[in-house]
């Protein structure tokens, strides 16, 4: 039941329930990777901007999600008996920016750093950040950033397995109330401090990651939506 990419299916359901009609939501995704979530949410969007610090991820994402030409070869780890062997694969490419389509040109993926984000604040219906908060030196910066990006009444979506660096954990524990005893409660508290109210949440949601044809990793993520 989790082969639907885990959180992606839950997020699509939440977004489709909130924006059932055209033109849909204006979405910014922080840490968008190769744009997989955009491809799933596309029917419910008015516009989408994905931001990631990885140039390689953005180049591949613009190819897969927008149809921009890509000079590299797409392959996956296949077998290790004779060394690292990869198999070429064919992934369907959406017709998007490269062919003048893609929400009428209202979609793009760009390289950017969360600490100096090249994105207009106060104009987004949804601000999404998946598996990001535990990689930040100051976790409280993420809810503050999403709050700044959103319109009044906008929704932040957050998920994470919370694999904290010990130095970050120590700083986080110093500011938390004594009754907050776990990572999920800590992050919900951070969002509440920024003025968000939790709307939907799942405390443990399995998320499968493909590493090799015979190897999958599974994470349990905390996923929620919170309204500004």
PDB file of N, CA, C and O in Angstrom, residues 56-126:
ATOM      1  N   UNK A  56      22.607  19.640 -10.082  1.00  0.00           N
ATOM      2  CA  UNK A  56      22.328  18.409 -10.824  1.00  0.00           C
ATOM      3  C   UNK A  56      20.860  18.006 -10.700  1.00  0.00           C
ATOM      4  O   UNK A  56      20.237  17.581 -11.676  1.00  0.00           O
ATOM      5  N   UNK A  57      20.290  18.131  -9.492  1.00  0.00           N
ATOM      6  CA  UNK A  57      18.879  17.788  -9.305  1.00  0.00           C
ATOM      7  C   UNK A  57      17.976  18.702 -10.119  1.00  0.00           C
ATOM      8  O   UNK A  57      16.997  18.239 -10.737  1.00  0.00           O
ATOM      9  N   UNK A  58      18.277  19.997 -10.143  1.00  0.00           N
ATOM     10  CA  UNK A  58      17.461  20.933 -10.905  1.00  0.00           C
ATOM     11  C   UNK A  58      17.567  20.650 -12.405  1.00  0.00           C
ATOM     12  O   UNK A  58      16.563  20.675 -13.130  1.00  0.00           O
ATOM     13  N   UNK A  59      18.770  20.351 -12.888  1.00  0.00           N
ATOM     14  CA  UNK A  59      18.935  20.038 -14.313  1.00  0.00           C
ATOM     15  C   UNK A  59      18.115  18.814 -14.697  1.00  0.00           C
ATOM     16  O   UNK A  59      17.435  18.796 -15.733  1.00  0.00           O
ATOM     17  N   UNK A  60      18.170  17.776 -13.860  1.00  0.00           N
ATOM     18  CA  UNK A  60      17.398  16.566 -14.145  1.00  0.00           C
ATOM     19  C   UNK A  60      15.908  16.820 -13.979  1.00  0.00           C
ATOM     20  O   UNK A  60      15.090  16.352 -14.782  1.00  0.00           O
ATOM     21  N   UNK A  61      15.539  17.575 -12.955  1.00  0.00           N
ATOM     22  CA  UNK A  61      14.130  17.881 -12.736  1.00  0.00           C
ATOM     23  C   UNK A  61      13.532  18.690 -13.868  1.00  0.00           C
ATOM     24  O   UNK A  61      12.388  18.464 -14.280  1.00  0.00           O
ATOM     25  N   UNK A  62      14.274  19.655 -14.387  1.00  0.00           N
ATOM     26  CA  UNK A  62      13.767  20.449 -15.512  1.00  0.00           C
ATOM     27  C   UNK A  62      13.572  19.578 -16.749  1.00  0.00           C
ATOM     28  O   UNK A  62      12.678  19.832 -17.564  1.00  0.00           O
ATOM     29  N   UNK A  63      14.393  18.539 -16.883  1.00  0.00           N
ATOM     30  CA  UNK A  63      14.221  17.611 -17.999  1.00  0.00           C
ATOM     31  C   UNK A  63      12.969  16.755 -17.801  1.00  0.00           C
ATOM     32  O   UNK A  63      12.109  16.666 -18.693  1.00  0.00           O
ATOM     33  N   UNK A  64      12.839  16.122 -16.632  1.00  0.00           N
ATOM     34  CA  UNK A  64      11.744  15.191 -16.400  1.00  0.00           C
ATOM     35  C   UNK A  64      10.397  15.892 -16.267  1.00  0.00           C
ATOM     36  O   UNK A  64       9.379  15.404 -16.759  1.00  0.00           O
ATOM     37  N   UNK A  65      10.381  17.046 -15.590  1.00  0.00           N
ATOM     38  CA  UNK A  65       9.118  17.717 -15.309  1.00  0.00           C
ATOM     39  C   UNK A  65       8.728  18.746 -16.356  1.00  0.00           C
ATOM     40  O   UNK A  65       7.548  19.040 -16.523  1.00  0.00           O
ATOM     41  N   UNK A  66       9.738  19.303 -17.075  1.00  0.00           N
ATOM     42  CA  UNK A  66       9.453  20.405 -17.991  1.00  0.00           C
ATOM     43  C   UNK A  66       9.820  20.107 -19.438  1.00  0.00           C
ATOM     44  O   UNK A  66       9.547  20.906 -20.319  1.00  0.00           O
ATOM     45  N   UNK A  67      10.495  18.989 -19.682  1.00  0.00           N
ATOM     46  CA  UNK A  67      10.852  18.648 -21.056  1.00  0.00           C
ATOM     47  C   UNK A  67      12.072  19.357 -21.585  1.00  0.00           C
ATOM     48  O   UNK A  67      12.326  19.338 -22.796  1.00  0.00           O
ATOM     49  N   UNK A  68      12.868  20.002 -20.711  1.00  0.00           N
ATOM     50  CA  UNK A  68      14.091  20.661 -21.157  1.00  0.00           C
ATOM     51  C   UNK A  68      15.106  19.595 -21.568  1.00  0.00           C
ATOM     52  O   UNK A  68      15.278  18.595 -20.861  1.00  0.00           O
ATOM     53  N   UNK A  69      15.799  19.745 -22.703  1.00  0.00           N
ATOM     54  CA  UNK A  69      16.789  18.734 -23.131  1.00  0.00           C
ATOM     55  C   UNK A  69      17.832  18.469 -22.050  1.00  0.00           C
ATOM     56  O   UNK A  69      18.251  19.375 -21.325  1.00  0.00           O
ATOM     57  N   UNK A  70      18.254  17.205 -21.961  1.00  0.00           N
ATOM     58  CA  UNK A  70      19.227  16.766 -20.955  1.00  0.00           C
ATOM     59  C   UNK A  70      20.291  15.943 -21.658  1.00  0.00           C
ATOM     60  O   UNK A  70      19.970  14.941 -22.315  1.00  0.00           O
ATOM     61  N   UNK A  71      21.544  16.360 -21.522  1.00  0.00           N
ATOM     62  CA  UNK A  71      22.619  15.706 -22.284  1.00  0.00           C
ATOM     63  C   UNK A  71      23.108  14.408 -21.653  1.00  0.00           C
ATOM     64  O   UNK A  71      23.754  13.603 -22.304  1.00  0.00           O
ATOM     65  N   UNK A  72      22.818  14.197 -20.366  1.00  0.00           N
ATOM     66  CA  UNK A  72      23.290  13.000 -19.691  1.00  0.00           C
ATOM     67  C   UNK A  72      22.431  11.784 -19.981  1.00  0.00           C
ATOM     68  O   UNK A  72      21.402  11.857 -20.647  1.00  0.00           O
ATOM     69  N   UNK A  73      22.888  10.633 -19.473  1.00  0.00           N
ATOM     70  CA  UNK A  73      22.166   9.371 -19.606  1.00  0.00           C
ATOM     71  C   UNK A  73      21.476   9.042 -18.293  1.00  0.00           C
ATOM     72  O   UNK A  73      22.080   9.158 -17.229  1.00  0.00           O
ATOM     73  N   UNK A  74      20.206   8.649 -18.353  1.00  0.00           N
ATOM     74  CA  UNK A  74      19.474   8.260 -17.157  1.00  0.00           C
ATOM     75  C   UNK A  74      19.688   6.772 -16.912  1.00  0.00           C
ATOM     76  O   UNK A  74      19.414   5.939 -17.774  1.00  0.00           O
ATOM     77  N   UNK A  75      20.191   6.419 -15.725  1.00  0.00           N
ATOM     78  CA  UNK A  75      20.452   5.022 -15.415  1.00  0.00           C
ATOM     79  C   UNK A  75      20.257   4.788 -13.928  1.00  0.00           C
ATOM     80  O   UNK A  75      20.249   5.736 -13.131  1.00  0.00           O
ATOM     81  N   UNK A  76      20.092   3.519 -13.541  1.00  0.00           N
ATOM     82  CA  UNK A  76      19.919   3.149 -12.139  1.00  0.00           C
ATOM     83  C   UNK A  76      20.896   2.031 -11.798  1.00  0.00           C
ATOM     84  O   UNK A  76      21.315   1.256 -12.675  1.00  0.00           O
ATOM     85  N   UNK A  77      21.317   1.901 -10.519  1.00  0.00           N
ATOM     86  CA  UNK A  77      22.189   0.793 -10.115  1.00  0.00           C
ATOM     87  C   UNK A  77      21.513  -0.548 -10.366  1.00  0.00           C
ATOM     88  O   UNK A  77      20.377  -0.770  -9.944  1.00  0.00           O
ATOM     89  N   UNK A  78      22.204  -1.436 -11.070  1.00  0.00           N
ATOM     90  CA  UNK A  78      21.590  -2.684 -11.504  1.00  0.00           C
ATOM     91  C   UNK A  78      22.170  -3.903 -10.794  1.00  0.00           C
ATOM     92  O   UNK A  78      21.448  -4.694 -10.214  1.00  0.00           O
ATOM     93  N   UNK A  79      23.498  -4.089 -10.815  1.00  0.00           N
ATOM     94  CA  UNK A  79      24.087  -5.302 -10.254  1.00  0.00           C
ATOM     95  C   UNK A  79      25.536  -5.018  -9.876  1.00  0.00           C
ATOM     96  O   UNK A  79      26.211  -4.211 -10.522  1.00  0.00           O
ATOM     97  N   UNK A  80      26.019  -5.687  -8.828  1.00  0.00           N
ATOM     98  CA  UNK A  80      27.358  -5.412  -8.310  1.00  0.00           C
ATOM     99  C   UNK A  80      28.302  -6.603  -8.451  1.00  0.00           C
ATOM    100  O   UNK A  80      29.430  -6.558  -7.966  1.00  0.00           O
ATOM    101  N   UNK A  81      27.891  -7.681  -9.121  1.00  0.00           N
ATOM    102  CA  UNK A  81      28.740  -8.869  -9.238  1.00  0.00           C
ATOM    103  C   UNK A  81      30.041  -8.563  -9.967  1.00  0.00           C
ATOM    104  O   UNK A  81      31.121  -8.994  -9.568  1.00  0.00           O
ATOM    105  N   UNK A  82      29.951  -7.789 -11.036  1.00  0.00           N
ATOM    106  CA  UNK A  82      31.132  -7.442 -11.824  1.00  0.00           C
ATOM    107  C   UNK A  82      31.502  -5.971 -11.643  1.00  0.00           C
ATOM    108  O   UNK A  82      32.029  -5.340 -12.541  1.00  0.00           O
ATOM    109  N   UNK A  83      31.202  -5.426 -10.468  1.00  0.00           N
ATOM    110  CA  UNK A  83      31.465  -4.025 -10.230  1.00  0.00           C
ATOM    111  C   UNK A  83      30.182  -3.213 -10.333  1.00  0.00           C
ATOM    112  O   UNK A  83      29.080  -3.752 -10.456  1.00  0.00           O
ATOM    113  N   UNK A  84      30.330  -1.925 -10.283  1.00  0.00           N
ATOM    114  CA  UNK A  84      29.173  -1.037 -10.323  1.00  0.00           C
ATOM    115  C   UNK A  84      28.628  -0.949 -11.742  1.00  0.00           C
ATOM    116  O   UNK A  84      29.214  -0.316 -12.620  1.00  0.00           O
ATOM    117  N   UNK A  85      27.521  -1.627 -11.976  1.00  0.00           N
ATOM    118  CA  UNK A  85      26.916  -1.689 -13.310  1.00  0.00           C
ATOM    119  C   UNK A  85      25.557  -1.001 -13.275  1.00  0.00           C
ATOM    120  O   UNK A  85      24.739  -1.283 -12.408  1.00  0.00           O
ATOM    121  N   UNK A  86      25.329  -0.119 -14.205  1.00  0.00           N
ATOM    122  CA  UNK A  86      24.062   0.581 -14.277  1.00  0.00           C
ATOM    123  C   UNK A  86      23.295   0.195 -15.522  1.00  0.00           C
ATOM    124  O   UNK A  86      23.870  -0.192 -16.538  1.00  0.00           O
ATOM    125  N   UNK A  87      21.981   0.292 -15.431  1.00  0.00           N
ATOM    126  CA  UNK A  87      21.108  -0.018 -16.554  1.00  0.00           C
ATOM    127  C   UNK A  87      20.406   1.258 -17.006  1.00  0.00           C
ATOM    128  O   UNK A  87      19.855   2.004 -16.191  1.00  0.00           O
ATOM    129  N   UNK A  88      20.438   1.522 -18.304  1.00  0.00           N
ATOM    130  CA  UNK A  88      19.724   2.679 -18.830  1.00  0.00           C
ATOM    131  C   UNK A  88      18.226   2.457 -18.680  1.00  0.00           C
ATOM    132  O   UNK A  88      17.722   1.346 -18.830  1.00  0.00           O
ATOM    133  N   UNK A  89      17.537   3.531 -18.374  1.00  0.00           N
ATOM    134  CA  UNK A  89      16.091   3.459 -18.194  1.00  0.00           C
ATOM    135  C   UNK A  89      15.411   4.557 -18.992  1.00  0.00           C
ATOM    136  O   UNK A  89      16.027   5.572 -19.329  1.00  0.00           O
ATOM    137  N   UNK A  90      14.149   4.331 -19.275  1.00  0.00           N
ATOM    138  CA  UNK A  90      13.338   5.327 -19.958  1.00  0.00           C
ATOM    139  C   UNK A  90      12.277   5.832 -18.983  1.00  0.00           C
ATOM    140  O   UNK A  90      11.438   5.076 -18.527  1.00  0.00           O
ATOM    141  N   UNK A  91      12.363   7.105 -18.613  1.00  0.00           N
ATOM    142  CA  UNK A  91      11.376   7.728 -17.747  1.00  0.00           C
ATOM    143  C   UNK A  91      10.545   8.690 -18.583  1.00  0.00           C
ATOM    144  O   UNK A  91      11.106   9.522 -19.305  1.00  0.00           O
ATOM    145  N   UNK A  92       9.215   8.588 -18.528  1.00  0.00           N
ATOM    146  CA  UNK A  92       8.393   9.523 -19.309  1.00  0.00           C
ATOM    147  C   UNK A  92       8.710  10.964 -18.949  1.00  0.00           C
ATOM    148  O   UNK A  92       8.835  11.318 -17.776  1.00  0.00           O
ATOM    149  N   UNK A  93       8.858  11.807 -19.956  1.00  0.00           N
ATOM    150  CA  UNK A  93       9.178  13.218 -19.770  1.00  0.00           C
ATOM    151  C   UNK A  93       7.935  14.047 -20.076  1.00  0.00           C
ATOM    152  O   UNK A  93       7.320  13.902 -21.130  1.00  0.00           O
ATOM    153  N   UNK A  94       7.553  14.904 -19.117  1.00  0.00           N
ATOM    154  CA  UNK A  94       6.418  15.791 -19.346  1.00  0.00           C
ATOM    155  C   UNK A  94       6.774  16.850 -20.381  1.00  0.00           C
ATOM    156  O   UNK A  94       7.908  17.325 -20.434  1.00  0.00           O
ATOM    157  N   UNK A  95       5.797  17.228 -21.187  1.00  0.00           N
ATOM    158  CA  UNK A  95       5.988  18.357 -22.084  1.00  0.00           C
ATOM    159  C   UNK A  95       5.752  19.625 -21.286  1.00  0.00           C
ATOM    160  O   UNK A  95       4.652  19.890 -20.827  1.00  0.00           O
ATOM    161  N   UNK A  96       6.779  20.397 -21.101  1.00  0.00           N
ATOM    162  CA  UNK A  96       6.656  21.572 -20.246  1.00  0.00           C
ATOM    163  C   UNK A  96       7.355  22.770 -20.845  1.00  0.00           C
ATOM    164  O   UNK A  96       7.132  23.145 -21.991  1.00  0.00           O
ATOM    165  N   UNK A  97       8.265  23.341 -20.077  1.00  0.00           N
ATOM    166  CA  UNK A  97       8.934  24.569 -20.478  1.00  0.00           C
ATOM    167  C   UNK A  97       9.659  24.432 -21.803  1.00  0.00           C
ATOM    168  O   UNK A  97       9.659  25.330 -22.632  1.00  0.00           O
ATOM    169  N   UNK A  98      10.277  23.253 -22.019  1.00  0.00           N
ATOM    170  CA  UNK A  98      11.046  23.059 -23.241  1.00  0.00           C
ATOM    171  C   UNK A  98      10.214  23.116 -24.495  1.00  0.00           C
ATOM    172  O   UNK A  98      10.717  23.359 -25.587  1.00  0.00           O
ATOM    173  N   UNK A  99       8.902  22.877 -24.383  1.00  0.00           N
ATOM    174  CA  UNK A  99       8.045  22.925 -25.552  1.00  0.00           C
ATOM    175  C   UNK A  99       6.998  24.037 -25.436  1.00  0.00           C
ATOM    176  O   UNK A  99       6.021  24.046 -26.165  1.00  0.00           O
ATOM    177  N   UNK A 100       7.210  24.935 -24.468  1.00  0.00           N
ATOM    178  CA  UNK A 100       6.300  26.070 -24.328  1.00  0.00           C
ATOM    179  C   UNK A 100       5.039  25.770 -23.561  1.00  0.00           C
ATOM    180  O   UNK A 100       4.139  26.581 -23.503  1.00  0.00           O
ATOM    181  N   UNK A 101       4.956  24.568 -22.954  1.00  0.00           N
ATOM    182  CA  UNK A 101       3.754  24.190 -22.216  1.00  0.00           C
ATOM    183  C   UNK A 101       4.059  24.219 -20.724  1.00  0.00           C
ATOM    184  O   UNK A 101       4.925  24.916 -20.269  1.00  0.00           O
ATOM    185  N   UNK A 102       3.334  23.434 -19.945  1.00  0.00           N
ATOM    186  CA  UNK A 102       3.581  23.361 -18.522  1.00  0.00           C
ATOM    187  C   UNK A 102       2.885  24.470 -17.764  1.00  0.00           C
ATOM    188  O   UNK A 102       3.496  25.468 -17.404  1.00  0.00           O
ATOM    189  N   UNK A 103       1.568  24.327 -17.526  1.00  0.00           N
ATOM    190  CA  UNK A 103       0.772  25.343 -16.834  1.00  0.00           C
ATOM    191  C   UNK A 103       0.897  26.704 -17.500  1.00  0.00           C
ATOM    192  O   UNK A 103       0.945  27.747 -16.852  1.00  0.00           O
ATOM    193  N   UNK A 104       0.990  26.696 -18.819  1.00  0.00           N
ATOM    194  CA  UNK A 104       1.079  27.957 -19.551  1.00  0.00           C
ATOM    195  C   UNK A 104       2.319  28.755 -19.224  1.00  0.00           C
ATOM    196  O   UNK A 104       2.299  29.982 -19.255  1.00  0.00           O
ATOM    197  N   UNK A 105       3.418  28.061 -18.902  1.00  0.00           N
ATOM    198  CA  UNK A 105       4.649  28.750 -18.554  1.00  0.00           C
ATOM    199  C   UNK A 105       4.741  29.167 -17.107  1.00  0.00           C
ATOM    200  O   UNK A 105       5.711  29.823 -16.701  1.00  0.00           O
ATOM    201  N   UNK A 106       3.765  28.786 -16.280  1.00  0.00           N
ATOM    202  CA  UNK A 106       3.749  29.194 -14.868  1.00  0.00           C
ATOM    203  C   UNK A 106       4.400  28.138 -13.978  1.00  0.00           C
ATOM    204  O   UNK A 106       3.947  27.885 -12.857  1.00  0.00           O
ATOM    205  N   UNK A 107       5.446  27.507 -14.470  1.00  0.00           N
ATOM    206  CA  UNK A 107       6.150  26.488 -13.698  1.00  0.00           C
ATOM    207  C   UNK A 107       7.635  26.582 -14.007  1.00  0.00           C
ATOM    208  O   UNK A 107       8.032  26.824 -15.143  1.00  0.00           O
ATOM    209  N   UNK A 108       8.463  26.416 -12.977  1.00  0.00           N
ATOM    210  CA  UNK A 108       9.903  26.406 -13.179  1.00  0.00           C
ATOM    211  C   UNK A 108      10.567  25.741 -11.987  1.00  0.00           C
ATOM    212  O   UNK A 108       9.989  25.641 -10.900  1.00  0.00           O
ATOM    213  N   UNK A 109      11.800  25.275 -12.194  1.00  0.00           N
ATOM    214  CA  UNK A 109      12.649  24.739 -11.141  1.00  0.00           C
ATOM    215  C   UNK A 109      13.961  25.491 -11.205  1.00  0.00           C
ATOM    216  O   UNK A 109      14.557  25.605 -12.286  1.00  0.00           O
ATOM    217  N   UNK A 110      14.423  26.006 -10.059  1.00  0.00           N
ATOM    218  CA  UNK A 110      15.607  26.851 -10.047  1.00  0.00           C
ATOM    219  C   UNK A 110      16.547  26.435  -8.916  1.00  0.00           C
ATOM    220  O   UNK A 110      16.128  25.845  -7.922  1.00  0.00           O
ATOM    221  N   UNK A 111      17.826  26.772  -9.080  1.00  0.00           N
ATOM    222  CA  UNK A 111      18.822  26.557  -8.036  1.00  0.00           C
ATOM    223  C   UNK A 111      18.758  27.717  -7.055  1.00  0.00           C
ATOM    224  O   UNK A 111      18.721  28.882  -7.453  1.00  0.00           O
ATOM    225  N   UNK A 112      18.742  27.406  -5.750  1.00  0.00           N
ATOM    226  CA  UNK A 112      18.706  28.464  -4.751  1.00  0.00           C
ATOM    227  C   UNK A 112      19.026  27.919  -3.370  1.00  0.00           C
ATOM    228  O   UNK A 112      18.849  26.720  -3.106  1.00  0.00           O
ATOM    229  N   UNK A 113      19.480  28.775  -2.487  1.00  0.00           N
ATOM    230  CA  UNK A 113      19.828  28.421  -1.116  1.00  0.00           C
ATOM    231  C   UNK A 113      18.735  28.928  -0.189  1.00  0.00           C
ATOM    232  O   UNK A 113      18.293  30.073  -0.309  1.00  0.00           O
ATOM    233  N   UNK A 114      18.317  28.099   0.770  1.00  0.00           N
ATOM    234  CA  UNK A 114      17.250  28.494   1.676  1.00  0.00           C
ATOM    235  C   UNK A 114      17.609  29.733   2.489  1.00  0.00           C
ATOM    236  O   UNK A 114      16.728  30.504   2.884  1.00  0.00           O
ATOM    237  N   UNK A 115      18.894  29.924   2.765  1.00  0.00           N
ATOM    238  CA  UNK A 115      19.294  31.074   3.569  1.00  0.00           C
ATOM    239  C   UNK A 115      19.347  32.369   2.759  1.00  0.00           C
ATOM    240  O   UNK A 115      19.489  33.451   3.329  1.00  0.00           O
ATOM    241  N   UNK A 116      19.245  32.272   1.445  1.00  0.00           N
ATOM    242  CA  UNK A 116      19.193  33.461   0.593  1.00  0.00           C
ATOM    243  C   UNK A 116      18.274  33.145  -0.581  1.00  0.00           C
ATOM    244  O   UNK A 116      18.693  33.052  -1.736  1.00  0.00           O
ATOM    245  N   UNK A 117      16.997  32.981  -0.274  1.00  0.00           N
ATOM    246  CA  UNK A 117      16.040  32.423  -1.222  1.00  0.00           C
ATOM    247  C   UNK A 117      15.609  33.461  -2.262  1.00  0.00           C
ATOM    248  O   UNK A 117      15.123  34.541  -1.908  1.00  0.00           O
ATOM    249  N   UNK A 118      15.763  33.143  -3.553  1.00  0.00           N
ATOM    250  CA  UNK A 118      15.373  34.088  -4.609  1.00  0.00           C
ATOM    251  C   UNK A 118      13.889  33.978  -4.959  1.00  0.00           C
ATOM    252  O   UNK A 118      13.511  33.763  -6.115  1.00  0.00           O
ATOM    253  N   UNK A 119      13.031  34.134  -3.959  1.00  0.00           N
ATOM    254  CA  UNK A 119      11.597  33.893  -4.128  1.00  0.00           C
ATOM    255  C   UNK A 119      10.819  35.032  -3.498  1.00  0.00           C
ATOM    256  O   UNK A 119      11.145  35.486  -2.393  1.00  0.00           O
ATOM    257  N   UNK A 120       9.776  35.467  -4.181  1.00  0.00           N
ATOM    258  CA  UNK A 120       8.953  36.571  -3.682  1.00  0.00           C
ATOM    259  C   UNK A 120       8.129  36.124  -2.478  1.00  0.00           C
ATOM    260  O   UNK A 120       7.409  35.135  -2.545  1.00  0.00           O
ATOM    261  N   UNK A 121       8.198  36.837  -1.349  1.00  0.00           N
ATOM    262  CA  UNK A 121       7.400  36.475  -0.175  1.00  0.00           C
ATOM    263  C   UNK A 121       5.946  36.910  -0.320  1.00  0.00           C
ATOM    264  O   UNK A 121       5.607  37.767  -1.125  1.00  0.00           O
ATOM    265  N   UNK A 122       5.083  36.276   0.471  1.00  0.00           N
ATOM    266  CA  UNK A 122       3.701  36.709   0.607  1.00  0.00           C
ATOM    267  C   UNK A 122       2.807  36.473  -0.586  1.00  0.00           C
ATOM    268  O   UNK A 122       1.734  37.063  -0.662  1.00  0.00           O
ATOM    269  N   UNK A 123       3.196  35.579  -1.514  1.00  0.00           N
ATOM    270  CA  UNK A 123       2.356  35.384  -2.706  1.00  0.00           C
ATOM    271  C   UNK A 123       1.953  33.931  -2.948  1.00  0.00           C
ATOM    272  O   UNK A 123       1.329  33.612  -3.951  1.00  0.00           O
ATOM    273  N   UNK A 124       2.247  33.012  -2.019  1.00  0.00           N
ATOM    274  CA  UNK A 124       2.048  31.584  -2.268  1.00  0.00           C
ATOM    275  C   UNK A 124       0.905  31.027  -1.427  1.00  0.00           C
ATOM    276  O   UNK A 124       0.759  31.362  -0.250  1.00  0.00           O
ATOM    277  N   UNK A 125       0.107  30.140  -2.039  1.00  0.00           N
ATOM    278  CA  UNK A 125      -0.950  29.437  -1.304  1.00  0.00           C
ATOM    279  C   UNK A 125      -0.373  28.283  -0.492  1.00  0.00           C
ATOM    280  O   UNK A 125      -0.861  27.978   0.600  1.00  0.00           O
ATOM    281  N   UNK A 126       0.634  27.606  -1.059  1.00  0.00           N
ATOM    282  CA  UNK A 126       1.262  26.458  -0.414  1.00  0.00           C
ATOM    283  C   UNK A 126       2.771  26.627  -0.419  1.00  0.00           C
ATOM    284  O   UNK A 126       3.348  26.984  -1.454  1.00  0.00           O
TER     285      UNK A 126
END
